[in-house]
Structure formats: structure tokens, C-alpha cells
CSV table of C-alpha atoms and ligand atoms in Angstrom, one decimal:
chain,number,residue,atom,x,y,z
A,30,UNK,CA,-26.5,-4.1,-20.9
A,31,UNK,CA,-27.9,-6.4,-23.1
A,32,UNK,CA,-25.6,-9.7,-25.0
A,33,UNK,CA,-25.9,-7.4,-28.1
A,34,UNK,CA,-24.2,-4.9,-26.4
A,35,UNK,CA,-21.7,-3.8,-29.6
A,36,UNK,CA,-18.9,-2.6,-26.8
A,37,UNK,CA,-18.9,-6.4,-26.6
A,38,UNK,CA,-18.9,-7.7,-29.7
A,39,UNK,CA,-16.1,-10.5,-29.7
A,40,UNK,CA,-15.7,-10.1,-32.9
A,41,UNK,CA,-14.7,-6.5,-33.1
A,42,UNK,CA,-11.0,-5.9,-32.9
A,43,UNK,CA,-9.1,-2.3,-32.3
A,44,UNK,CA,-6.3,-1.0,-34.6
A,45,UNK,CA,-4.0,-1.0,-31.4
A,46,UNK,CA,-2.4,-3.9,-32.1
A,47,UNK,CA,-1.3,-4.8,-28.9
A,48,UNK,CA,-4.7,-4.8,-27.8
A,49,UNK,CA,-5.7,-8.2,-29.3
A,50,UNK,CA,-4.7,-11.8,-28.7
A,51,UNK,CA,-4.6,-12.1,-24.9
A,52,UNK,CA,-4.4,-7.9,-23.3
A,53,UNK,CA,-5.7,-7.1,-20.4
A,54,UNK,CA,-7.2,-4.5,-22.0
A,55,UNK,CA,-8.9,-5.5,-25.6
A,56,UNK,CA,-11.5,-3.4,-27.1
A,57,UNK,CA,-13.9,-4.8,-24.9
A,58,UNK,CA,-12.5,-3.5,-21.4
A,59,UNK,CA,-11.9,0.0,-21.6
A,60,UNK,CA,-11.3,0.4,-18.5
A,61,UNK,CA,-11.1,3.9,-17.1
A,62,UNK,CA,-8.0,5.1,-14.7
A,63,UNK,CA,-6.3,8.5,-13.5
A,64,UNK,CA,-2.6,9.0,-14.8
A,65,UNK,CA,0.4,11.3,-14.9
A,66,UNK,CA,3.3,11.6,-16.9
A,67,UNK,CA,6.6,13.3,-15.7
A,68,UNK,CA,5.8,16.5,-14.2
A,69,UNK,CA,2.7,16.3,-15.8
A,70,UNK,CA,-1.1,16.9,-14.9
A,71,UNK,CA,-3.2,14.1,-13.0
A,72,UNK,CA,-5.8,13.3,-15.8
A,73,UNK,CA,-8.4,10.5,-17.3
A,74,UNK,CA,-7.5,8.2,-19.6
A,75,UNK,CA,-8.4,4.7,-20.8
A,76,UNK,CA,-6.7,1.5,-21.2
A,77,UNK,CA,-6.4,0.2,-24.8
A,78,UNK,CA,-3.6,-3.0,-25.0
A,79,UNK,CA,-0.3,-1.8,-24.4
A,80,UNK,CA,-1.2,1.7,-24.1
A,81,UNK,CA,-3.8,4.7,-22.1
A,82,UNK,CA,-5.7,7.0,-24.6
A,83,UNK,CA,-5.0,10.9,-23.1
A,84,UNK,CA,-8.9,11.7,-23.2
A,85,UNK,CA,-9.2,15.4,-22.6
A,86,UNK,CA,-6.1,15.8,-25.2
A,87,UNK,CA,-8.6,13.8,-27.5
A,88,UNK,CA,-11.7,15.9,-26.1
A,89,UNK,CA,-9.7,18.9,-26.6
A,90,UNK,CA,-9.3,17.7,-30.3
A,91,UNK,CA,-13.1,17.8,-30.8
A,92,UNK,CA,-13.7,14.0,-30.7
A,93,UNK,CA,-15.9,13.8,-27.6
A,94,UNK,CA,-19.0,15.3,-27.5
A,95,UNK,CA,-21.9,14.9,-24.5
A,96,UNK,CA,-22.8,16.6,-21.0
A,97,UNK,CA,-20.3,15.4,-19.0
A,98,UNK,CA,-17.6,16.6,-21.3
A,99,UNK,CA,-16.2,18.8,-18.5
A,100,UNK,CA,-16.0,16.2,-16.1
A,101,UNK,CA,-13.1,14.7,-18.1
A,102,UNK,CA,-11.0,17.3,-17.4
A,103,UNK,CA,-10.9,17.0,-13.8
A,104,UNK,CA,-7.6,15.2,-12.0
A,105,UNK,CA,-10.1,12.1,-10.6
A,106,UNK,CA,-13.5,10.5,-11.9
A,107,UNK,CA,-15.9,11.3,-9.0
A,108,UNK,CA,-17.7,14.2,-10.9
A,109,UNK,CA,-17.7,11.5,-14.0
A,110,UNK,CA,-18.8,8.6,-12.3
A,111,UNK,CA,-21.5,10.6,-10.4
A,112,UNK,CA,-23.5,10.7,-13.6
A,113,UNK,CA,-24.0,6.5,-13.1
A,114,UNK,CA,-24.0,4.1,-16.0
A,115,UNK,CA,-25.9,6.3,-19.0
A,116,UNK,CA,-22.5,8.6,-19.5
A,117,UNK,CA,-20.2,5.5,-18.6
A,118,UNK,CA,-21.9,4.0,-21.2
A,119,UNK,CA,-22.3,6.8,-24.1
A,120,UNK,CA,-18.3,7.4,-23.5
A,121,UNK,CA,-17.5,4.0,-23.8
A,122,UNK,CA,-19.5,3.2,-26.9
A,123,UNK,CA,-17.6,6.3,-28.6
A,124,UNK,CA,-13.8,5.4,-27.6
A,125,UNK,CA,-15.1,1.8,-28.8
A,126,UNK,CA,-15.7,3.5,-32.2
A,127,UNK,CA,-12.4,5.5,-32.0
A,128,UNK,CA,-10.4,2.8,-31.4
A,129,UNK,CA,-11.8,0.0,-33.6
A,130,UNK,CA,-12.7,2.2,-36.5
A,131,UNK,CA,-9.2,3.3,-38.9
A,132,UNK,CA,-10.6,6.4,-39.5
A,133,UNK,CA,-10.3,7.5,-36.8
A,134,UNK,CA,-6.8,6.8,-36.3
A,135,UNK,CA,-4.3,9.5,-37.5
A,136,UNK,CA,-6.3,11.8,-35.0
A,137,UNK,CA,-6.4,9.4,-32.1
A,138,UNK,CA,-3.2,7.5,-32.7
A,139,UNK,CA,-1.0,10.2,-31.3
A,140,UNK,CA,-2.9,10.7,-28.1
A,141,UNK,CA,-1.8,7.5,-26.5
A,142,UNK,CA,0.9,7.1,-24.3
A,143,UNK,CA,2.8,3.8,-23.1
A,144,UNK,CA,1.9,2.7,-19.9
A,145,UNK,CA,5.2,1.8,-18.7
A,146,UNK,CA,5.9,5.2,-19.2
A,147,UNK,CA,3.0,6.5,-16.8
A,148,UNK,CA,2.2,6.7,-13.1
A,149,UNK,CA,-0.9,5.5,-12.3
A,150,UNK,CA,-3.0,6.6,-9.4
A,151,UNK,CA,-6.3,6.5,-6.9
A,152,UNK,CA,-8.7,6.9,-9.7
A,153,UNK,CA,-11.3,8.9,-7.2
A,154,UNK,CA,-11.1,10.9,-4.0
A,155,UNK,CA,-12.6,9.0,-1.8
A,156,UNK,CA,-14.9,9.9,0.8
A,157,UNK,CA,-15.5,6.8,2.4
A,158,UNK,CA,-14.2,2.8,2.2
A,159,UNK,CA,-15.7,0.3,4.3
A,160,UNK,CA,-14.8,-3.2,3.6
A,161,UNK,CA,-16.8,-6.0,4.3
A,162,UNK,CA,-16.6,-9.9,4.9
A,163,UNK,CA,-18.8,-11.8,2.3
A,164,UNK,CA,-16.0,-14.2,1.7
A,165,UNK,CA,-17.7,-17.4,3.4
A,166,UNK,CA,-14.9,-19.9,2.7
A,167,UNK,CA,-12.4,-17.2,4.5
A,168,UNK,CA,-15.0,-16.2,7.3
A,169,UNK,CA,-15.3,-19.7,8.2
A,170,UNK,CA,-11.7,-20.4,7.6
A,171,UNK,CA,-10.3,-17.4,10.6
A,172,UNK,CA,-13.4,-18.5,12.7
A,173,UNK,CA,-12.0,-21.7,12.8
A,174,UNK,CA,-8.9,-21.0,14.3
A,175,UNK,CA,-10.4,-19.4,17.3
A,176,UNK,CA,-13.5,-21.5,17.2
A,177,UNK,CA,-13.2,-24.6,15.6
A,178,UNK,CA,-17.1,-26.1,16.5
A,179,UNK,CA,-18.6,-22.6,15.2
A,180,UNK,CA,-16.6,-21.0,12.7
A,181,UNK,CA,-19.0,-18.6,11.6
A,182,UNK,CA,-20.9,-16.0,14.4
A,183,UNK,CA,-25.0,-16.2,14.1
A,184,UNK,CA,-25.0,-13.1,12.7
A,185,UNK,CA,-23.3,-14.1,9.4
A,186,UNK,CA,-25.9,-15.9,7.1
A,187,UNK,CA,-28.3,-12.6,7.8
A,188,UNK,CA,-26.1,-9.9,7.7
A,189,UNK,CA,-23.3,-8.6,5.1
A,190,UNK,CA,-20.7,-8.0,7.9
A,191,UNK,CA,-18.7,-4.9,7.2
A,192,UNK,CA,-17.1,-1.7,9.2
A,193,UNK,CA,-15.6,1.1,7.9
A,194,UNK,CA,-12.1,1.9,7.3
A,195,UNK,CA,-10.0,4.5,6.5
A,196,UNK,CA,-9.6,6.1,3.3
A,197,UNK,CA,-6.5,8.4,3.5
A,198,UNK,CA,-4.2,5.4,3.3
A,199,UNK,CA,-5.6,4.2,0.0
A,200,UNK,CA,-3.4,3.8,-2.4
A,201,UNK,CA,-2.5,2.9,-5.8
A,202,UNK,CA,-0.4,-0.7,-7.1
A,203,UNK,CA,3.1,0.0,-6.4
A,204,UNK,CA,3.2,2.3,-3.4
A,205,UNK,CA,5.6,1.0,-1.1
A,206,UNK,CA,4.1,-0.8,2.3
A,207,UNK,CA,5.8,0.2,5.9
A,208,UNK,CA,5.9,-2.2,7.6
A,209,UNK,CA,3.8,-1.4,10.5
A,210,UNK,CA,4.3,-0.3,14.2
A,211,UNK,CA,2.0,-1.5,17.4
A,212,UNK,CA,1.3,-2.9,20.1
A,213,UNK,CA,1.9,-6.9,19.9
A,214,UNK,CA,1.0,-8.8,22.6
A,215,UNK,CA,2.2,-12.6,22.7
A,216,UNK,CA,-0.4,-15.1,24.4
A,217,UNK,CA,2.0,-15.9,27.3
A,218,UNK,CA,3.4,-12.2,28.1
A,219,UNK,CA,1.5,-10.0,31.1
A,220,UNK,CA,1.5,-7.2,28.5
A,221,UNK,CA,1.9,-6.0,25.0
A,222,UNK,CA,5.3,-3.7,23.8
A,223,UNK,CA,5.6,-1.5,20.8
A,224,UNK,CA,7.2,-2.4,17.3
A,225,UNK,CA,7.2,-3.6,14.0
A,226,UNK,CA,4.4,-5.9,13.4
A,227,UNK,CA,5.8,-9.6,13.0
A,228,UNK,CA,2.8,-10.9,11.2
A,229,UNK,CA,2.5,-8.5,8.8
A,230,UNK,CA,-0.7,-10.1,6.1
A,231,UNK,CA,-2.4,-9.2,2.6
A,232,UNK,CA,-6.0,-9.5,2.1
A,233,UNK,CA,-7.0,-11.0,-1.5
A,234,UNK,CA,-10.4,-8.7,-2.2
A,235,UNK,CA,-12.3,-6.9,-4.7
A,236,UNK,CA,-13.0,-3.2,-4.4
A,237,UNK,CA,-16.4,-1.4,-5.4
A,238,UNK,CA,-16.0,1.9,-7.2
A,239,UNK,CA,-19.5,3.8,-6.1
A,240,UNK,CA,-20.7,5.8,-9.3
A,241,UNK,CA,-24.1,7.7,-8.1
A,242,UNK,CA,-24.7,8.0,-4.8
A,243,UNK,CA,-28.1,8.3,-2.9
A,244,UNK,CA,-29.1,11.4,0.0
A,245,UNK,CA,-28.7,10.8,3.7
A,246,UNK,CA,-32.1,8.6,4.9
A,247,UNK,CA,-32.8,7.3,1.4
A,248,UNK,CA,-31.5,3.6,1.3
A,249,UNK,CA,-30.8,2.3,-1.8
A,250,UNK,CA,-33.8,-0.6,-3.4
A,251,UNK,CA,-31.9,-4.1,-4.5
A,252,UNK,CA,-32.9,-3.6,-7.4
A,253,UNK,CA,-30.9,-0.3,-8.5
A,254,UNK,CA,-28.1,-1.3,-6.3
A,255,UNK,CA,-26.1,-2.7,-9.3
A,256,UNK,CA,-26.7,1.0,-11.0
A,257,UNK,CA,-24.6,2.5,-8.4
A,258,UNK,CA,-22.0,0.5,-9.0
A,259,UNK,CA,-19.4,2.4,-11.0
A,260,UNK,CA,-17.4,-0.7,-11.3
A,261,UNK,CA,-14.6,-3.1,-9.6
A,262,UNK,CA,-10.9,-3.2,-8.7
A,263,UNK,CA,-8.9,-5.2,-7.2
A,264,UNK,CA,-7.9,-4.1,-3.4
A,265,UNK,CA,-5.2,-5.7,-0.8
A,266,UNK,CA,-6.5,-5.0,2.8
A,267,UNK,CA,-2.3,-5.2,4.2
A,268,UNK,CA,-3.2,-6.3,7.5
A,269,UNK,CA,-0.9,-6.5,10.3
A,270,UNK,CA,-2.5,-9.8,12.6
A,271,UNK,CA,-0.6,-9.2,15.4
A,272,UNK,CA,-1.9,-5.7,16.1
A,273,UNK,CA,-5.3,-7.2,15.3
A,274,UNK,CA,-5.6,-9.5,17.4
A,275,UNK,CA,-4.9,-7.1,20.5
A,276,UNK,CA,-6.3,-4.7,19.2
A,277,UNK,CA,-9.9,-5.4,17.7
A,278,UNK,CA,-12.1,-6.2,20.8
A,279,UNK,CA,-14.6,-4.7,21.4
A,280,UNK,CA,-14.6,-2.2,18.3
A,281,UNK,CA,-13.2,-4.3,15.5
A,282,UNK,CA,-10.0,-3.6,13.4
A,283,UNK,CA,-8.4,0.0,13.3
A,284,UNK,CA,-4.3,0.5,13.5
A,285,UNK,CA,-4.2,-3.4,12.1
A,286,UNK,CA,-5.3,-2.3,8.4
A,287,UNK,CA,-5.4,1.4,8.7
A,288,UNK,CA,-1.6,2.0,7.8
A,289,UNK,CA,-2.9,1.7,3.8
A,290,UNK,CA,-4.9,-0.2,1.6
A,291,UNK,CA,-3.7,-1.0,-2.3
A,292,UNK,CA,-6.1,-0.6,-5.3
A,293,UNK,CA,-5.4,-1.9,-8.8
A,294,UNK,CA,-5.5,1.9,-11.1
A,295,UNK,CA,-8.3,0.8,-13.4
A,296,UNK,CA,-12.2,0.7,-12.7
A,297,UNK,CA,-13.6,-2.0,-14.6
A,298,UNK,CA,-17.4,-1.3,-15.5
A,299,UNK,CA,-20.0,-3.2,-15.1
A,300,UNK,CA,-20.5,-3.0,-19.1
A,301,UNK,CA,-17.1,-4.7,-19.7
A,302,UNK,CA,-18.4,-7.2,-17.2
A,303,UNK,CA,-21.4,-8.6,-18.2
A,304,UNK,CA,-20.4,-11.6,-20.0
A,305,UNK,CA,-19.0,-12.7,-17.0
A,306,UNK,CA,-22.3,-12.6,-14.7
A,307,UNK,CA,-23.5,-15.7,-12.8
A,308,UNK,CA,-26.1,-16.4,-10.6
A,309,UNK,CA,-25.3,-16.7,-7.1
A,310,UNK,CA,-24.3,-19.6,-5.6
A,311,UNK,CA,-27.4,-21.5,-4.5
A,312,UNK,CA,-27.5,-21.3,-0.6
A,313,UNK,CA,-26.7,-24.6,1.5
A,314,UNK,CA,-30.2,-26.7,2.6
A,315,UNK,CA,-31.3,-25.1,6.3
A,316,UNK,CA,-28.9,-21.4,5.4
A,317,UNK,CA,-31.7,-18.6,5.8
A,318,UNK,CA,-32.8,-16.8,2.9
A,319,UNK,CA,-32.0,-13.1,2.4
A,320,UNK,CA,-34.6,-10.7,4.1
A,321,UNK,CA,-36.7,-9.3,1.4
A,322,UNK,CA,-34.7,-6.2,1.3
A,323,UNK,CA,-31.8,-8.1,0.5
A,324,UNK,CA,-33.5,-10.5,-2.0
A,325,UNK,CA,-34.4,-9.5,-6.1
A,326,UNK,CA,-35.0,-12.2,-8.5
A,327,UNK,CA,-32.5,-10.5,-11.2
A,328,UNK,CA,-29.4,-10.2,-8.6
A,329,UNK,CA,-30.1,-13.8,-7.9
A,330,UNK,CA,-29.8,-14.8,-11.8
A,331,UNK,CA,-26.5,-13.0,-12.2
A,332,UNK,CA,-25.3,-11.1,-9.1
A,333,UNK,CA,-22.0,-13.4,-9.0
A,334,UNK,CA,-18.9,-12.0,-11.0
A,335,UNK,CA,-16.6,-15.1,-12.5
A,336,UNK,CA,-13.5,-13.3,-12.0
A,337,UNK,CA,-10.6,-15.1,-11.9
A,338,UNK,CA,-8.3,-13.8,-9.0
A,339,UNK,CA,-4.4,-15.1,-8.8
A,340,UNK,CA,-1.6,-14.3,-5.9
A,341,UNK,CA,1.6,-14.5,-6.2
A,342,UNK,CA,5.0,-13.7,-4.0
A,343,UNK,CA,8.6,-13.0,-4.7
A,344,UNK,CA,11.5,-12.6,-1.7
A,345,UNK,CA,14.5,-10.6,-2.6
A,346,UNK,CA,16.3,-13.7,-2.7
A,347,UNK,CA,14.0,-15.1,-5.0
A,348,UNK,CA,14.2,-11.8,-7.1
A,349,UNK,CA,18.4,-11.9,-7.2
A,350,UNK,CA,18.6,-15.6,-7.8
A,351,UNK,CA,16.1,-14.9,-11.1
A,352,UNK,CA,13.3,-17.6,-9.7
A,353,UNK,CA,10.0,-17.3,-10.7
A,354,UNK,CA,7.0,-15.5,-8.3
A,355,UNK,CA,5.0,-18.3,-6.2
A,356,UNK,CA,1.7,-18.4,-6.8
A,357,UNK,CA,0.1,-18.5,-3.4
A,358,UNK,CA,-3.9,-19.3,-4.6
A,359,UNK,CA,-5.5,-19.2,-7.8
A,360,UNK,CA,-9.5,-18.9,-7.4
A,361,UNK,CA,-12.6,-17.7,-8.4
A,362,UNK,CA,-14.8,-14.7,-7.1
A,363,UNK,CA,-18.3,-15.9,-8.1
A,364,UNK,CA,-17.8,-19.1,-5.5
A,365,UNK,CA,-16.3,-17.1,-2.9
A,366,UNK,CA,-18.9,-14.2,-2.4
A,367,UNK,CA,-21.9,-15.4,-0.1
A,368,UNK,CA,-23.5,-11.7,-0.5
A,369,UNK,CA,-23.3,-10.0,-3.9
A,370,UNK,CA,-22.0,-6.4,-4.7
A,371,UNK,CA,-25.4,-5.5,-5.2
A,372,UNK,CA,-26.8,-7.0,-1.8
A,373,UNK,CA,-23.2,-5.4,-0.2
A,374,UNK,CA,-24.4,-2.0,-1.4
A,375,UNK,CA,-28.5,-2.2,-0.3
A,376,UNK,CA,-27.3,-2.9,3.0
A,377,UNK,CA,-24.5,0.3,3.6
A,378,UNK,CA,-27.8,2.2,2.4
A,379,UNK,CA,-30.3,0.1,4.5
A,380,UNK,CA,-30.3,2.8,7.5
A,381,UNK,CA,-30.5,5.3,5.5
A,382,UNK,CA,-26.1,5.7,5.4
A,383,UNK,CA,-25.9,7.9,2.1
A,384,UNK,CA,-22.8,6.8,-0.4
A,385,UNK,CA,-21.4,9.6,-2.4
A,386,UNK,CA,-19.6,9.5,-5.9
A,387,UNK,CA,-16.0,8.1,-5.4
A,388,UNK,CA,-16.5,5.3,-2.4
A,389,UNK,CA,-14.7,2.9,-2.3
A,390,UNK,CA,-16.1,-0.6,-0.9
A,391,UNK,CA,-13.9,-3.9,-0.3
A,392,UNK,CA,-15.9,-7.2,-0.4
A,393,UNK,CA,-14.0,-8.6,2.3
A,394,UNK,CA,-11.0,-11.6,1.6
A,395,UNK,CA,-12.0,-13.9,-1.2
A,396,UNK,CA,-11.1,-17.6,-0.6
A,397,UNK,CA,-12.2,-20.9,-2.4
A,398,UNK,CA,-13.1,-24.0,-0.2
A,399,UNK,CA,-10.0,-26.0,-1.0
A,400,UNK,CA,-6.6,-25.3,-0.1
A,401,UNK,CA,-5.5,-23.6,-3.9
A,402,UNK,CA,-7.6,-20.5,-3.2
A,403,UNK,CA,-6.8,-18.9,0.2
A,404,UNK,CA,-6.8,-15.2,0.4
A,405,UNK,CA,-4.4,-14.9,3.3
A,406,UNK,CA,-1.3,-16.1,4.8
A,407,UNK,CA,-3.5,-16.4,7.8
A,408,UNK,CA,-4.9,-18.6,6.2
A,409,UNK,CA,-2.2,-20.6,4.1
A,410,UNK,CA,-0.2,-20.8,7.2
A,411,UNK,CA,-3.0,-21.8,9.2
A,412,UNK,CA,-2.2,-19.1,11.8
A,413,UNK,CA,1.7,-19.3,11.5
A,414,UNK,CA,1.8,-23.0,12.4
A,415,UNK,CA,2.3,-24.2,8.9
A,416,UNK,CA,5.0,-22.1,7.0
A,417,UNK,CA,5.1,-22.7,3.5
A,418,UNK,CA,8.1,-23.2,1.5
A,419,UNK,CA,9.9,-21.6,-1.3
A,420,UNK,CA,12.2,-22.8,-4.2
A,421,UNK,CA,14.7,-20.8,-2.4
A,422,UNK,CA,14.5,-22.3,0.4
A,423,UNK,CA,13.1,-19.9,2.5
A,424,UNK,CA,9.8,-20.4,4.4
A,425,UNK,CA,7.3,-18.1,5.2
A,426,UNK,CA,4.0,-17.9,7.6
A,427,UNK,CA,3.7,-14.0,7.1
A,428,UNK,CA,5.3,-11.5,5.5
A,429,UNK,CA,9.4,-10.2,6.0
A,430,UNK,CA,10.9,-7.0,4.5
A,431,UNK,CA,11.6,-7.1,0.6
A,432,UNK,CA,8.8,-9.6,-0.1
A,433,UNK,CA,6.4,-8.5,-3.1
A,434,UNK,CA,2.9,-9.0,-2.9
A,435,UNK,CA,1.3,-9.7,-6.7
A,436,UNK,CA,-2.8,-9.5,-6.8
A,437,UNK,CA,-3.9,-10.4,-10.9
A,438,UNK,CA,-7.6,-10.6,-11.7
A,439,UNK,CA,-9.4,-12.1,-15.4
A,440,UNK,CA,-12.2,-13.1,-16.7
A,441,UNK,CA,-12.4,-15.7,-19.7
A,442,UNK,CA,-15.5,-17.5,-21.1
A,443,UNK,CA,-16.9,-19.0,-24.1
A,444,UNK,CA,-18.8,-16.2,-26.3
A,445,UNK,CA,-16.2,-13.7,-24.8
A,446,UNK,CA,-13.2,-11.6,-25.3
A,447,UNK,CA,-10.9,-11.8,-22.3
A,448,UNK,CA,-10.1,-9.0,-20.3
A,449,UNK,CA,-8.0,-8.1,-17.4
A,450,UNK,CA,-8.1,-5.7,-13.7
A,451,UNK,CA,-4.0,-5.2,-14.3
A,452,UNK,CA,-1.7,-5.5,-11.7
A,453,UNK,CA,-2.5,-4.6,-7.8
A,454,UNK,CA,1.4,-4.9,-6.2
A,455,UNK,CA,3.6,-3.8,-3.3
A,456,UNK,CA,6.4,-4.9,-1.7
A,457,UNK,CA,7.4,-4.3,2.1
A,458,UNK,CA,9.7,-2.2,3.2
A,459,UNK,CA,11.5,-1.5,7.0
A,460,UNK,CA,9.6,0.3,9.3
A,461,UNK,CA,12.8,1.5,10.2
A,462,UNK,CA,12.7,1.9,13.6
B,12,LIG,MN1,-10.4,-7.0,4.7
């Protein structure tokens, strides 16, 4: 997408008046999502302000025409989102027109429904989620604690670590987190005994919504990687370290983060995005250069994403005694990433792996290189020796029962209309056992 792009025109404003002057969701997002109402029908819709835009109740009115009309009314997006950027794009510049244009609005108008009065959910079925590791600040911050000469393993600066996880325990923002059972082994006991995690963790990361996908032996090129990007979402890898730590030798993590994974509803599109592109961080003096497969010229110019990623927790006592949430980091995406989504995607693909319509890829935790922008108690606590304190005067190193985990994500810039991922939230609850 081009800068004159109309969808993102800053100047163009929609008749939904809670969609301008600070939404998550102006004119210029459009984000799409999968929602229900009471007893009602799973179904597409899109975010406008306050509100989501029923789109087949506005197909079914004769407002949308093109090819993948039929793919709107289906309960999740893979069938849309198969058809890559062309029909994200022809939809979105329509429901731009619909919603900034007032003739359009006594037909539109009564097709959208509150969003505090929907449930949101998984916008895809998904096949497949991996997660990966291209945070370098957090990489270098858990090696660390277990090597504190070389943080980062040889491998790191060549290859875009990942493995792949499970994606029946995806889930939407708000679904309740259990806290999990396992084996925990403490450093001094002879062996491990079963129960509730005691370092129960979130993972701060960005989640990759694959649009098109490619056939078995066909790896995707660098340079189309970007097109089978559907678009983003924010993503908490819960992570129980505990379990983890006993657990992940020599296969890598599996009951640790497998008991769910939370996604925020709506998949940003790389069209909303592009104002926000940045070229990647330059790599360090004597850090190896991408192989050539993982190297092209335009994902080096703007393969970075400045989005603006906040944290914040609330305890049940800080909830009853009316305090405000802590903000545990504020940071920024583009400075985080040392592999870009396009470079995460080339190398799933690189053995020929095929990704189908509906994937879902993490990028791994996102942390800053200072202390405001960890993406991990793990790493705020440094491990559970540093607790950090609350204005209630609790303390915490990981997570207890009642405490709400709040992931926000933005992008601002001059030139721009800001827009917003919404909320990615849950809050743990007793394992009960
Ligand atoms: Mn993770």
C-alpha cells in the first residue's frame, strides 16, 4: 500500500462519532474480528469506534459486492483471509466508503452493534501456532539468568528460533486462565511433586494471523513473505516457569504454555499498518548478516512495526480498594524484534513446512533494553529474587489467584491517525485442586 492509500487518509473522518478523537478503531483501522451476540450466530464484523459493523447483515442488504462475498458468511475468517491482501483490501476500501460517506448511513447505521454488548472470539480456526523468540532484549535477558557470560546460544543471530505450540488452547481476551497443574521440582529436592504451578508467568508478544498459505515443499521467497501476512494481534504466551524449567530439556516447552494462549479479537491488517513501518534496527558491528534467504532490501527499509505495547496488573485487593492497574512495561515492538514478521514467516516455509489460511504465529516475548519494557515477570523479578511492589502493598514475583493480566497495543505518528489492537486480558483463577 502506497502513502496515498485513501483507507488512510488522515484527514477523512467516519460518521460514527465515537470513532474519532483518540478510538482504537478510527476509520483508518478497520479491523476485522469474529463475534456473537446472545444466543446468536458466530459471524464477521468490523470495528468502527465504539461499535462492530454486522457485515453479512450489511452484505445481505446488497451493500457488498465482490468474489469472496460468501466467505463472509462463514463463523471464522480463514476462507476470507485465504484470498491474501487483494480482497482484504477491496473490502476494506468499501466499509471505508460506507462508513465515512452520510449516504450511506440510514442503511448501514442500524447494522452496528455495541461492543460491550458482544462476545468476541478466535477470529480463525487455527491449524497451527508456533511461536518464536525474536525478542533479543528478552532472549538475552532469560539467558542471562542461567548464563550470565553468554546470554544468547550461537544459534541465535542466524536462526529465527521458534517451535510449535498448541493451538486448541487458543483463546480469546477475557477467557479465564487455570492456574496450571505439574510437576515442580525445587533445585534442592531429590524429585519433582504434582500441583499448582507457583510461578505462574505472561508472555508480552505479537501474534501473526497467516492470510494465504503456500503447498507442502514450496517455501515461501522474502520477498512475498509480507503478502501472507493477514495481519497482527496481540498474544499472552501464560507460561507456567516452574513446569518449564523441569520440563523443557531436551524437547523445549510443552505442558509449561500448553494449558492456553490469549489473543486480542481483532486482526489488524497490514493496510491499517503501514504508516507505522520502520526499517529494522541496524544490526550491532561483528552480528552476522541474514543468509540471503532471509535478507530483501524492502523488508530491511520497513520490516519493523512501531507498535506501541503496554502491560498492566490489577490484584483483587487492588480491584476492591478502587486503585488504579500497575503498568508493569511500556515499550516499543520495532526495537524489540531482531527478526521481522516477514523474515519469521520465510523461515517456517524454508524446509518446505506449508502454512495454511488461519495460523497463527507468536513473535516470541517483546522486551526493550532498559528496565520500563520487560515482557515478563521473569524478567521484572529477575527470576523471583526481586518482587516488585504494589500501592497496596502487596508484592509480587509471579502471578497469585485473582490477579488480571492487561496487554494494550497503539500506534501513533506524525502524518497518522492513531489506531489501536484493543484489549488482550485474563485474570487467574484456582486450579482448584
Ligand atoms: Mn513465548
Amino acid at each position: 500500500m502506497s502513502a496515498t492509500d485513501p483507507t488512510i487518509d488522515p484527514k477523512t473522518k467516519s460518521w460514527v462519532e465515537s470513532a474519532n478523537g483518540g478510538s482504537d478503531f478510527p476509520l483508518q483501522n478497520l479491523p476485522l474480528g469474529i463475534f456473537s451476540e446472545a444466543k446468536g450466530l458466530r459471524r464477521p464484523g468490523v470495528a468502527i469506534g465504539d461499535y462492530i459493523l454486522d457485515l453479512p447483515a450489511i452484505a445481505e442488504a446488497g451493500l457488498l459486492d465482490g468474489e469472496w462475498l460468501e466467505d463472509l458468511a462463514q463463523p471464522v475468517l480463514n476462507a476470507f483471509l485465504s484470498r491474501g491482501h487483494a480482497a482484504q483490501g477491496e473490502l476494506r476500501a468499501r466499509l471505508h466508503e460506507l462508513l465515512s460517506d452520510e449516504r450511506f448511513r440510514d442503511d448501514v447505521e442500524p447494522q452496528l452493534i455495541g461492543q460491550s454488548e458482544v462476545h468476541m472470539h478466535v477470529p480463525c480456526v487455527i491449524g497451527d501456532y508456533s511461536d518464536f523468540y525474536v525478542g533479543i532484549h528478552h532472549a538475552t535477558n532469560i539467558g542471562k539468568q542461567f548464563r550470565p557470560d553468554n546470554p544468547l546460544l550461537p544459534n541465535y543471530k542466524y536462526v529465527p528460533i521458534g517451535y510449535h505450540g498448541r493451538a486448541s488452547s487458543v483463546r480469546a481476551t477475557g477467557e479465564p486462565v487455570i492456574r496450571p497443574n505439574g510437576q515442580r521440582k525445587a533445585l534442592d529436592a531429590e524429585a519433582p511433586e504434582y500441583g499448582p504451578s507457583r510461578r505462574l508467568d505472561y508472555e508480552l508478544e505479537l501474534g501473526l494471523w497467516i492470510g494465504r498459505g503456500n503447498e507442502l515443499g514450496q517455501p515461501i521467497p522474502i520477498a512475498e513473505a509480507a503478502g501472507h501476512i493477514a495481519g497482527y494481534c496481540l498474544l499472552n504466551d501464560w507460561s507456567a516457569r516452574d513446569l518449564q524449567a523441569w520440563e523443557y530439556q531436551p524437547l523445549g516447552p510443552f505442558l509449561a504454555k500448553n494449558f492456553l494462549t490469549s489473543v486480542s479479537p481483532w486482526v489488524v491488517s497490514a493496510q491499517a499498518l503501514a504508516p507505522f513501518r520502520k526499517a529494522m534496527p541496524g544490526r550491532p558491528a561483528g552480528d552476522p548478516q541474514p543468509l540471503p534467504y532471509l535478507d530483501d532490501p524492502a523488508d530491511r527499509a520497513a520490516g519493523a512495526l512501531a507498535i506501541q505495547l503496554e502491560v498492566t496488573l490489577t490484584t483483587e485487593k487492588m480491584r476492591a480498594a478502587g486503585l488504579a492497574p500497575h503498568i508493569l512495561s511500556r515499550g516499543s515492538a520495532d526495537a524489540a524484534m531482531y527478526w521481522s514478521a516477514a523474515q519469521i514467516v520465510t523461515h517456517h516455509s524454508a524446509n518446505g513446512c506449508n502454512l495454511q489460511p488461519g495460523d497463527l504465529i507468536g513473535t516470541g516475548t517483546l522486551s526493550t533494553d532498559s528496565g520500563d519494557g520487560l515482557g515478563s515477570l521473569m524478567e521484572i523479578s529477575n527470576g523471583g529474587k526481586t518482587p516488585l511492589s504494589l500501592a497496596s502493598g502487596e508484592t509480587r514475583s509471579f502471578l497469585e489467584d485473582g490477579d488480571e493480566i492487561v496487554m494494550r497495543a497503539w500506534c501513533e505518528g506524525d502524518g497518522a491517525v492513531r489506531i489501536g489492537f484493543g484489549e488482550c486480558a485474563g485474570r487467574v483463577v484456582t486450579s482448584g485442586v
